[in-house]
């Protein structure tokens, strides 16, 4: 069961999103329906959902304020922004402010449930086809950055060592733990980060410029 909080000032857009979620193929439960930032904050304090679907508009400062609060208080909570006719620059601003996905109203019928599944079940970002590839990459890197903050100190250390192309045995020797323990840490890193292999971990480390050794 995917627990969702909806927050829309635009009643027409809200009704469209709500109907598509309720009639969609996924098992979902709408925990709260809010129309203001204050109502949304209070809803999140009562119960943290699996996903927030947030109606956005051209008011960049208000969007940033709402997104900033959610991402600071509920790190890693997926937020799907839904808007009407926003250009790529505005979408990029939303992503930098904390949204992990974006859909234009015109693509809701086709992509809404796919976006919900991607953000919640597959833990991957989602943007509509109308958004440039650079925006998709922006989401992905910010998403990974948020997940990295969930790693323990030791998990982060193991991730860095994998990025340095050290073997499991070498990492075990360096940390004075068993090889089995290192594999356990690696499994936790992969699960939390959504990375599927050592190669993916190394690529992320290179992208974030975290490959320099600092023993």
JSON list of C-alpha atoms in Angstrom, two decimals, residues 33-189:
[
{"chain": "A", "resi": 33, "resn": "UNK", "atom": "CA", "xyz": [-5.76, 16.26, 1.04]},
{"chain": "A", "resi": 34, "resn": "UNK", "atom": "CA", "xyz": [-4.32, 19.72, 1.66]},
{"chain": "A", "resi": 35, "resn": "UNK", "atom": "CA", "xyz": [-4.44, 23.06, -0.14]},
{"chain": "A", "resi": 36, "resn": "UNK", "atom": "CA", "xyz": [-1.95, 25.20, 1.78]},
{"chain": "A", "resi": 37, "resn": "UNK", "atom": "CA", "xyz": [1.62, 24.82, 2.99]},
{"chain": "A", "resi": 38, "resn": "UNK", "atom": "CA", "xyz": [0.46, 24.98, 6.61]},
{"chain": "A", "resi": 39, "resn": "UNK", "atom": "CA", "xyz": [-2.05, 22.18, 6.05]},
{"chain": "A", "resi": 40, "resn": "UNK", "atom": "CA", "xyz": [0.62, 20.11, 4.32]},
{"chain": "A", "resi": 41, "resn": "UNK", "atom": "CA", "xyz": [3.09, 20.59, 7.19]},
{"chain": "A", "resi": 42, "resn": "UNK", "atom": "CA", "xyz": [0.46, 19.55, 9.73]},
{"chain": "A", "resi": 43, "resn": "UNK", "atom": "CA", "xyz": [-0.43, 16.48, 7.65]},
{"chain": "A", "resi": 44, "resn": "UNK", "atom": "CA", "xyz": [3.21, 15.38, 7.53]},
{"chain": "A", "resi": 45, "resn": "UNK", "atom": "CA", "xyz": [3.52, 15.83, 11.29]},
{"chain": "A", "resi": 46, "resn": "UNK", "atom": "CA", "xyz": [0.56, 13.49, 11.81]},
{"chain": "A", "resi": 47, "resn": "UNK", "atom": "CA", "xyz": [1.90, 10.76, 9.54]},
{"chain": "A", "resi": 48, "resn": "UNK", "atom": "CA", "xyz": [4.79, 10.61, 7.09]},
{"chain": "A", "resi": 49, "resn": "UNK", "atom": "CA", "xyz": [3.64, 9.19, 3.73]},
{"chain": "A", "resi": 50, "resn": "UNK", "atom": "CA", "xyz": [5.54, 7.29, 1.06]},
{"chain": "A", "resi": 51, "resn": "UNK", "atom": "CA", "xyz": [5.01, 10.14, -1.41]},
{"chain": "A", "resi": 52, "resn": "UNK", "atom": "CA", "xyz": [3.92, 13.78, -1.55]},
{"chain": "A", "resi": 53, "resn": "UNK", "atom": "CA", "xyz": [2.24, 14.91, -4.77]},
{"chain": "A", "resi": 54, "resn": "UNK", "atom": "CA", "xyz": [2.56, 18.69, -4.80]},
{"chain": "A", "resi": 55, "resn": "UNK", "atom": "CA", "xyz": [0.81, 21.13, -7.10]},
{"chain": "A", "resi": 56, "resn": "UNK", "atom": "CA", "xyz": [3.21, 23.86, -8.23]},
{"chain": "A", "resi": 57, "resn": "UNK", "atom": "CA", "xyz": [2.92, 27.08, -10.23]},
{"chain": "A", "resi": 58, "resn": "UNK", "atom": "CA", "xyz": [5.06, 29.94, -11.46]},
{"chain": "A", "resi": 59, "resn": "UNK", "atom": "CA", "xyz": [5.58, 31.32, -7.93]},
{"chain": "A", "resi": 60, "resn": "UNK", "atom": "CA", "xyz": [9.17, 30.16, -7.53]},
{"chain": "A", "resi": 61, "resn": "UNK", "atom": "CA", "xyz": [9.66, 31.54, -4.02]},
{"chain": "A", "resi": 62, "resn": "UNK", "atom": "CA", "xyz": [6.59, 29.79, -2.64]},
{"chain": "A", "resi": 63, "resn": "UNK", "atom": "CA", "xyz": [7.48, 26.50, -4.31]},
{"chain": "A", "resi": 64, "resn": "UNK", "atom": "CA", "xyz": [11.01, 26.74, -2.92]},
{"chain": "A", "resi": 65, "resn": "UNK", "atom": "CA", "xyz": [9.74, 27.45, 0.59]},
{"chain": "A", "resi": 66, "resn": "UNK", "atom": "CA", "xyz": [7.41, 24.45, 0.60]},
{"chain": "A", "resi": 67, "resn": "UNK", "atom": "CA", "xyz": [9.92, 22.07, -0.96]},
{"chain": "A", "resi": 68, "resn": "UNK", "atom": "CA", "xyz": [12.70, 23.32, 1.29]},
{"chain": "A", "resi": 69, "resn": "UNK", "atom": "CA", "xyz": [10.70, 22.60, 4.41]},
{"chain": "A", "resi": 70, "resn": "UNK", "atom": "CA", "xyz": [9.80, 19.06, 3.34]},
{"chain": "A", "resi": 71, "resn": "UNK", "atom": "CA", "xyz": [13.32, 18.12, 2.29]},
{"chain": "A", "resi": 72, "resn": "UNK", "atom": "CA", "xyz": [14.90, 19.53, 5.45]},
{"chain": "A", "resi": 73, "resn": "UNK", "atom": "CA", "xyz": [12.45, 17.88, 7.85]},
{"chain": "A", "resi": 74, "resn": "UNK", "atom": "CA", "xyz": [11.83, 14.64, 5.98]},
{"chain": "A", "resi": 75, "resn": "UNK", "atom": "CA", "xyz": [15.08, 13.81, 4.20]},
{"chain": "A", "resi": 76, "resn": "UNK", "atom": "CA", "xyz": [14.59, 11.44, 1.28]},
{"chain": "A", "resi": 77, "resn": "UNK", "atom": "CA", "xyz": [10.79, 11.70, 1.19]},
{"chain": "A", "resi": 78, "resn": "UNK", "atom": "CA", "xyz": [9.86, 11.54, -2.52]},
{"chain": "A", "resi": 79, "resn": "UNK", "atom": "CA", "xyz": [8.07, 14.61, -3.85]},
{"chain": "A", "resi": 80, "resn": "UNK", "atom": "CA", "xyz": [6.34, 14.58, -7.23]},
{"chain": "A", "resi": 81, "resn": "UNK", "atom": "CA", "xyz": [5.67, 18.11, -8.47]},
{"chain": "A", "resi": 82, "resn": "UNK", "atom": "CA", "xyz": [2.72, 18.60, -10.83]},
{"chain": "A", "resi": 83, "resn": "UNK", "atom": "CA", "xyz": [2.30, 21.82, -12.77]},
{"chain": "A", "resi": 84, "resn": "UNK", "atom": "CA", "xyz": [0.79, 23.43, -15.81]},
{"chain": "A", "resi": 85, "resn": "UNK", "atom": "CA", "xyz": [2.91, 24.82, -18.64]},
{"chain": "A", "resi": 86, "resn": "UNK", "atom": "CA", "xyz": [6.13, 25.39, -16.68]},
{"chain": "A", "resi": 87, "resn": "UNK", "atom": "CA", "xyz": [9.28, 25.84, -18.77]},
{"chain": "A", "resi": 88, "resn": "UNK", "atom": "CA", "xyz": [12.51, 23.90, -18.31]},
{"chain": "A", "resi": 89, "resn": "UNK", "atom": "CA", "xyz": [14.14, 26.64, -16.24]},
{"chain": "A", "resi": 90, "resn": "UNK", "atom": "CA", "xyz": [11.26, 26.57, -13.76]},
{"chain": "A", "resi": 91, "resn": "UNK", "atom": "CA", "xyz": [11.34, 22.77, -13.60]},
{"chain": "A", "resi": 92, "resn": "UNK", "atom": "CA", "xyz": [15.07, 22.86, -12.96]},
{"chain": "A", "resi": 93, "resn": "UNK", "atom": "CA", "xyz": [14.43, 25.31, -10.13]},
{"chain": "A", "resi": 94, "resn": "UNK", "atom": "CA", "xyz": [11.88, 22.88, -8.64]},
{"chain": "A", "resi": 95, "resn": "UNK", "atom": "CA", "xyz": [14.38, 20.04, -8.82]},
{"chain": "A", "resi": 96, "resn": "UNK", "atom": "CA", "xyz": [17.11, 22.08, -7.15]},
{"chain": "A", "resi": 97, "resn": "UNK", "atom": "CA", "xyz": [14.61, 23.02, -4.43]},
{"chain": "A", "resi": 98, "resn": "UNK", "atom": "CA", "xyz": [13.91, 19.37, -3.59]},
{"chain": "A", "resi": 99, "resn": "UNK", "atom": "CA", "xyz": [11.39, 17.78, -5.98]},
{"chain": "A", "resi": 100, "resn": "UNK", "atom": "CA", "xyz": [12.43, 14.32, -7.17]},
{"chain": "A", "resi": 101, "resn": "UNK", "atom": "CA", "xyz": [9.98, 14.21, -10.04]},
{"chain": "A", "resi": 102, "resn": "UNK", "atom": "CA", "xyz": [7.89, 16.46, -12.26]},
{"chain": "A", "resi": 103, "resn": "UNK", "atom": "CA", "xyz": [4.85, 16.01, -14.48]},
{"chain": "A", "resi": 104, "resn": "UNK", "atom": "CA", "xyz": [3.01, 18.49, -16.64]},
{"chain": "A", "resi": 105, "resn": "UNK", "atom": "CA", "xyz": [-0.79, 18.40, -16.43]},
{"chain": "A", "resi": 106, "resn": "UNK", "atom": "CA", "xyz": [-1.01, 17.31, -20.06]},
{"chain": "A", "resi": 107, "resn": "UNK", "atom": "CA", "xyz": [0.86, 14.07, -19.30]},
{"chain": "A", "resi": 108, "resn": "UNK", "atom": "CA", "xyz": [-0.91, 13.05, -16.10]},
{"chain": "A", "resi": 109, "resn": "UNK", "atom": "CA", "xyz": [-3.20, 10.49, -17.70]},
{"chain": "A", "resi": 110, "resn": "UNK", "atom": "CA", "xyz": [-0.30, 8.74, -19.40]},
{"chain": "A", "resi": 111, "resn": "UNK", "atom": "CA", "xyz": [2.44, 8.96, -16.81]},
{"chain": "A", "resi": 112, "resn": "UNK", "atom": "CA", "xyz": [1.11, 9.67, -13.30]},
{"chain": "A", "resi": 113, "resn": "UNK", "atom": "CA", "xyz": [1.01, 6.10, -12.01]},
{"chain": "A", "resi": 114, "resn": "UNK", "atom": "CA", "xyz": [4.30, 5.31, -13.72]},
{"chain": "A", "resi": 115, "resn": "UNK", "atom": "CA", "xyz": [5.84, 8.24, -11.86]},
{"chain": "A", "resi": 116, "resn": "UNK", "atom": "CA", "xyz": [4.39, 7.06, -8.54]},
{"chain": "A", "resi": 117, "resn": "UNK", "atom": "CA", "xyz": [5.76, 3.56, -9.09]},
{"chain": "A", "resi": 118, "resn": "UNK", "atom": "CA", "xyz": [9.16, 4.91, -10.13]},
{"chain": "A", "resi": 119, "resn": "UNK", "atom": "CA", "xyz": [9.57, 7.21, -7.15]},
{"chain": "A", "resi": 120, "resn": "UNK", "atom": "CA", "xyz": [8.22, 4.88, -4.46]},
{"chain": "A", "resi": 121, "resn": "UNK", "atom": "CA", "xyz": [8.76, 1.29, -5.54]},
{"chain": "A", "resi": 122, "resn": "UNK", "atom": "CA", "xyz": [11.80, 1.56, -7.80]},
{"chain": "A", "resi": 123, "resn": "UNK", "atom": "CA", "xyz": [13.31, 4.56, -5.97]},
{"chain": "A", "resi": 124, "resn": "UNK", "atom": "CA", "xyz": [14.13, 6.31, -9.22]},
{"chain": "A", "resi": 125, "resn": "UNK", "atom": "CA", "xyz": [13.50, 9.88, -10.30]},
{"chain": "A", "resi": 126, "resn": "UNK", "atom": "CA", "xyz": [10.86, 10.64, -12.90]},
{"chain": "A", "resi": 127, "resn": "UNK", "atom": "CA", "xyz": [10.29, 13.54, -15.27]},
{"chain": "A", "resi": 128, "resn": "UNK", "atom": "CA", "xyz": [7.86, 13.92, -18.14]},
{"chain": "A", "resi": 129, "resn": "UNK", "atom": "CA", "xyz": [8.98, 13.60, -21.73]},
{"chain": "A", "resi": 130, "resn": "UNK", "atom": "CA", "xyz": [8.61, 17.35, -22.18]},
{"chain": "A", "resi": 131, "resn": "UNK", "atom": "CA", "xyz": [11.53, 18.04, -19.83]},
{"chain": "A", "resi": 132, "resn": "UNK", "atom": "CA", "xyz": [15.09, 18.24, -21.13]},
{"chain": "A", "resi": 133, "resn": "UNK", "atom": "CA", "xyz": [17.61, 15.48, -20.36]},
{"chain": "A", "resi": 134, "resn": "UNK", "atom": "CA", "xyz": [19.67, 17.87, -18.26]},
{"chain": "A", "resi": 135, "resn": "UNK", "atom": "CA", "xyz": [16.80, 18.19, -15.81]},
{"chain": "A", "resi": 136, "resn": "UNK", "atom": "CA", "xyz": [16.56, 14.41, -15.45]},
{"chain": "A", "resi": 137, "resn": "UNK", "atom": "CA", "xyz": [20.26, 14.25, -14.60]},
{"chain": "A", "resi": 138, "resn": "UNK", "atom": "CA", "xyz": [19.82, 17.05, -12.07]},
{"chain": "A", "resi": 139, "resn": "UNK", "atom": "CA", "xyz": [17.11, 15.04, -10.29]},
{"chain": "A", "resi": 140, "resn": "UNK", "atom": "CA", "xyz": [19.16, 11.88, -10.26]},
{"chain": "A", "resi": 141, "resn": "UNK", "atom": "CA", "xyz": [22.21, 13.47, -8.67]},
{"chain": "A", "resi": 142, "resn": "UNK", "atom": "CA", "xyz": [20.18, 15.30, -6.03]},
{"chain": "A", "resi": 143, "resn": "UNK", "atom": "CA", "xyz": [18.27, 12.11, -5.27]},
{"chain": "A", "resi": 144, "resn": "UNK", "atom": "CA", "xyz": [21.51, 10.22, -4.72]},
{"chain": "A", "resi": 145, "resn": "UNK", "atom": "CA", "xyz": [22.90, 13.04, -2.61]},
{"chain": "A", "resi": 146, "resn": "UNK", "atom": "CA", "xyz": [19.88, 12.85, -0.31]},
{"chain": "A", "resi": 147, "resn": "UNK", "atom": "CA", "xyz": [20.22, 9.08, -0.01]},
{"chain": "A", "resi": 148, "resn": "UNK", "atom": "CA", "xyz": [23.93, 9.38, 0.78]},
{"chain": "A", "resi": 149, "resn": "UNK", "atom": "CA", "xyz": [23.03, 11.28, 3.94]},
{"chain": "A", "resi": 150, "resn": "UNK", "atom": "CA", "xyz": [21.22, 8.17, 5.18]},
{"chain": "A", "resi": 151, "resn": "UNK", "atom": "CA", "xyz": [24.43, 6.13, 5.20]},
{"chain": "A", "resi": 152, "resn": "UNK", "atom": "CA", "xyz": [26.16, 5.42, 8.50]},
{"chain": "A", "resi": 153, "resn": "UNK", "atom": "CA", "xyz": [29.76, 6.57, 8.89]},
{"chain": "A", "resi": 154, "resn": "UNK", "atom": "CA", "xyz": [31.04, 3.04, 8.27]},
{"chain": "A", "resi": 155, "resn": "UNK", "atom": "CA", "xyz": [28.77, 2.49, 5.26]},
{"chain": "A", "resi": 156, "resn": "UNK", "atom": "CA", "xyz": [30.03, 5.73, 3.72]},
{"chain": "A", "resi": 157, "resn": "UNK", "atom": "CA", "xyz": [33.59, 4.63, 4.40]},
{"chain": "A", "resi": 158, "resn": "UNK", "atom": "CA", "xyz": [33.03, 1.30, 2.62]},
{"chain": "A", "resi": 159, "resn": "UNK", "atom": "CA", "xyz": [31.37, 3.07, -0.31]},
{"chain": "A", "resi": 160, "resn": "UNK", "atom": "CA", "xyz": [34.39, 5.33, -0.69]},
{"chain": "A", "resi": 161, "resn": "UNK", "atom": "CA", "xyz": [36.78, 2.38, -0.56]},
{"chain": "A", "resi": 162, "resn": "UNK", "atom": "CA", "xyz": [34.81, 0.63, -3.29]},
{"chain": "A", "resi": 163, "resn": "UNK", "atom": "CA", "xyz": [35.10, 3.85, -5.25]},
{"chain": "A", "resi": 164, "resn": "UNK", "atom": "CA", "xyz": [38.85, 3.66, -4.77]},
{"chain": "A", "resi": 165, "resn": "UNK", "atom": "CA", "xyz": [38.68, 0.22, -6.46]},
{"chain": "A", "resi": 166, "resn": "UNK", "atom": "CA", "xyz": [39.75, -1.66, -3.34]},
{"chain": "A", "resi": 167, "resn": "UNK", "atom": "CA", "xyz": [38.77, -5.33, -3.16]},
{"chain": "A", "resi": 168, "resn": "UNK", "atom": "CA", "xyz": [36.50, -6.66, -0.41]},
{"chain": "A", "resi": 169, "resn": "UNK", "atom": "CA", "xyz": [39.53, -8.34, 1.18]},
{"chain": "A", "resi": 170, "resn": "UNK", "atom": "CA", "xyz": [41.54, -5.11, 1.13]},
{"chain": "A", "resi": 171, "resn": "UNK", "atom": "CA", "xyz": [38.66, -3.19, 2.70]},
{"chain": "A", "resi": 172, "resn": "UNK", "atom": "CA", "xyz": [38.31, -5.87, 5.40]},
{"chain": "A", "resi": 173, "resn": "UNK", "atom": "CA", "xyz": [42.02, -5.61, 6.22]},
{"chain": "A", "resi": 174, "resn": "UNK", "atom": "CA", "xyz": [41.92, -1.81, 6.31]},
{"chain": "A", "resi": 175, "resn": "UNK", "atom": "CA", "xyz": [38.88, -1.74, 8.63]},
{"chain": "A", "resi": 176, "resn": "UNK", "atom": "CA", "xyz": [39.94, -4.77, 10.69]},
{"chain": "A", "resi": 177, "resn": "UNK", "atom": "CA", "xyz": [36.66, -6.58, 10.09]},
{"chain": "A", "resi": 178, "resn": "UNK", "atom": "CA", "xyz": [35.68, -9.82, 8.33]},
{"chain": "A", "resi": 179, "resn": "UNK", "atom": "CA", "xyz": [35.07, -9.98, 4.59]},
{"chain": "A", "resi": 180, "resn": "UNK", "atom": "CA", "xyz": [31.49, -11.05, 5.34]},
{"chain": "A", "resi": 181, "resn": "UNK", "atom": "CA", "xyz": [31.00, -7.83, 7.32]},
{"chain": "A", "resi": 182, "resn": "UNK", "atom": "CA", "xyz": [32.27, -5.79, 4.37]},
{"chain": "A", "resi": 183, "resn": "UNK", "atom": "CA", "xyz": [29.76, -7.50, 2.07]},
{"chain": "A", "resi": 184, "resn": "UNK", "atom": "CA", "xyz": [27.02, -6.65, 4.56]},
{"chain": "A", "resi": 185, "resn": "UNK", "atom": "CA", "xyz": [28.03, -2.98, 4.53]},
{"chain": "A", "resi": 186, "resn": "UNK", "atom": "CA", "xyz": [28.14, -3.03, 0.71]},
{"chain": "A", "resi": 187, "resn": "UNK", "atom": "CA", "xyz": [24.63, -4.52, 0.56]},
{"chain": "A", "resi": 188, "resn": "UNK", "atom": "CA", "xyz": [23.34, -1.74, 2.82]},
{"chain": "A", "resi": 189, "resn": "UNK", "atom": "CA", "xyz": [25.03, 0.89, 0.66]}
]
